[in-house]
Coordinates of C-alpha atoms in Angstrom, one line a residue:
M1 CA 48.8 144.1 283.1
Q2 CA 48.1 144.0 287.2
L3 CA 48.2 141.2 289.5
K4 CA 46.4 141.3 292.7
F5 CA 46.1 139.4 295.7
F6 CA 42.8 140.1 297.5
T7 CA 40.0 138.2 299.3
S8 CA 36.1 138.4 299.2
E9 CA 35.7 141.7 300.7
N10 CA 37.1 143.4 297.6
R11 CA 33.3 142.4 296.1
E12 CA 34.0 144.4 292.7
L13 CA 36.8 142.1 291.8
L14 CA 35.6 139.5 293.4
L15 CA 32.1 139.2 290.9
K16 CA 34.5 139.9 288.1
T17 CA 36.5 137.0 288.9
L18 CA 33.6 134.9 289.5
K19 CA 32.2 136.2 285.8
L20 CA 35.9 135.1 284.7
R21 CA 35.3 131.6 286.3
H22 CA 31.8 131.2 285.0
K23 CA 33.3 131.3 281.6
G24 CA 36.1 129.1 282.3
F25 CA 34.7 126.7 283.6
I26 CA 30.5 126.3 282.9
V27 CA 30.5 127.9 279.3
E28 CA 33.8 126.2 277.9
A29 CA 35.2 123.3 280.0
Q30 CA 31.5 122.4 280.8
Y31 CA 31.5 121.7 284.4
D32 CA 28.5 120.6 286.4
A33 CA 28.9 123.7 288.7
F34 CA 27.2 126.0 290.9
E35 CA 26.2 129.3 288.4
C36 CA 24.4 132.3 289.2
D37 CA 23.8 135.5 287.2
G38 CA 26.8 134.3 285.0
M39 CA 29.4 133.7 288.1
E40 CA 30.1 130.3 289.1
F41 CA 31.2 130.2 292.4
D42 CA 30.9 126.7 295.1
Q43 CA 31.5 125.9 298.9
Y44 CA 35.3 126.3 298.7
D45 CA 34.3 130.2 298.4
T46 CA 34.8 131.4 301.5
P47 CA 35.1 134.9 303.5
F48 CA 38.9 132.7 304.4
T49 CA 39.6 132.2 300.8
H50 CA 42.3 134.1 299.0
Y51 CA 42.0 134.9 295.0
I52 CA 44.8 136.3 292.2
S53 CA 43.4 137.7 289.6
C54 CA 45.5 139.2 286.7
L55 CA 43.6 142.3 285.1
V56 CA 44.4 144.6 281.6
N57 CA 42.4 147.7 281.4
N58 CA 41.1 146.7 284.7
E59 CA 39.4 143.9 283.1
V60 CA 40.0 140.3 284.5
I61 CA 41.7 138.3 282.5
G62 CA 43.3 135.2 284.5
C63 CA 42.8 134.2 288.0
T64 CA 43.3 131.5 290.7
R65 CA 42.2 130.6 294.6
L66 CA 43.7 129.6 297.3
T67 CA 42.2 127.6 300.1
R68 CA 44.0 126.7 304.0
T69 CA 43.9 123.0 304.6
D70 CA 43.0 123.4 307.9
T71 CA 39.5 124.2 306.2
P72 CA 37.5 121.8 303.8
Y73 CA 38.6 122.2 300.5
M74 CA 38.0 120.4 297.1
I75 CA 40.7 118.2 296.6
K76 CA 40.4 116.4 299.8
D77 CA 36.7 116.4 298.9
V78 CA 36.8 115.7 295.2
W79 CA 40.3 113.9 294.7
S80 CA 39.9 111.8 297.5
K81 CA 39.7 108.6 295.9
Q82 CA 42.7 109.4 293.3
I83 CA 44.9 110.7 295.7
P84 CA 46.6 108.8 298.6
K85 CA 45.7 109.9 301.8
K86 CA 49.0 110.9 302.8
F87 CA 48.9 114.0 300.6
L88 CA 46.2 115.1 301.4
P89 CA 47.2 117.5 304.2
T90 CA 45.6 119.4 306.7
S91 CA 47.2 122.2 308.2
K92 CA 47.2 126.1 308.4
D93 CA 50.5 126.2 306.4
V94 CA 49.6 124.4 303.3
Y95 CA 47.4 125.7 300.9
E96 CA 45.3 124.8 297.9
F97 CA 45.5 126.4 294.4
T98 CA 42.8 125.7 292.2
R99 CA 40.5 127.2 289.9
L100 CA 43.2 128.8 287.9
Y101 CA 41.7 130.1 283.9
V102 CA 43.0 132.2 281.9
D103 CA 40.6 134.0 279.4
S104 CA 40.7 132.1 275.7
A105 CA 40.2 135.7 274.4
V106 CA 43.8 136.2 275.1
Q107 CA 44.7 134.8 271.9
L108 CA 48.3 133.3 271.4
F109 CA 49.0 130.0 273.0
T110 CA 52.6 131.2 274.3
T111 CA 50.8 134.4 276.2
R112 CA 48.0 132.1 277.8
N113 CA 50.9 129.9 278.9
K114 CA 52.9 133.0 280.3
L115 CA 49.9 134.2 282.3
V116 CA 49.3 130.1 283.8
R117 CA 53.2 130.7 285.1
I118 CA 52.8 134.1 286.7
L119 CA 49.9 133.6 288.1
A120 CA 50.7 130.8 289.4
A121 CA 54.1 132.3 290.6
F122 CA 52.5 135.4 292.0
T123 CA 50.4 132.9 293.9
Y124 CA 53.4 131.4 295.4
V125 CA 55.0 134.3 296.5
E126 CA 51.9 136.2 298.1
L127 CA 51.4 132.5 299.7
A128 CA 55.0 132.7 301.3
K129 CA 54.0 136.2 302.4
M130 CA 51.1 134.6 304.7
G131 CA 53.5 132.2 306.2
G132 CA 52.4 129.1 304.3
K133 CA 54.5 126.6 303.4
E134 CA 53.4 124.5 300.4
M135 CA 51.0 124.6 298.0
Y136 CA 48.5 121.7 296.1
F137 CA 46.9 121.6 293.1
V138 CA 45.1 119.6 290.4
T139 CA 45.0 120.4 287.1
F140 CA 42.2 119.0 284.7
Y141 CA 42.9 118.7 280.9
Q142 CA 39.4 118.6 279.4
R143 CA 40.9 118.2 275.7
F144 CA 42.7 114.9 276.8
Q145 CA 40.2 113.6 279.4
K146 CA 43.3 113.0 282.4
Q147 CA 43.5 114.3 285.7
H148 CA 47.0 115.4 287.3
Y149 CA 47.7 115.7 291.0
H150 CA 50.8 117.9 291.7
H151 CA 52.9 117.9 294.6
P152 CA 54.6 121.0 295.8
N153 CA 57.9 119.2 294.8
N154 CA 57.0 118.8 291.5
F155 CA 55.9 122.3 290.9

């Protein structure tokens, strides 16, 4: 297993990551999100976005995205009615952590759960290397139709 931290400059890895996101968010979770050529992406996938992907045999099996909060970001734009304004930062030192997905082809739930934790931990390490001080994220459990906001102190 390899973990890769990259930007859109790594086109090959970005395309593989966007294809995995399509599987997770469009096909499985049935999000009403933009898709093209079997890839899922949105306005928050910019040249300033950072990505983390987990690869096995050169195939992406897990991914997530980091966006600085001094640029437009999904949590602020989409969830601002559910999250108090004081928890919607605007800072070059604070990052949004979104689009976390581990391939459903990873059969064992315990293995998928471990990969989620590994991706989150690796993301936090890479964030610290970039000088980021905090990370915010929202998870959505489709099965239960509940939304959860995670403050970094609860991570």
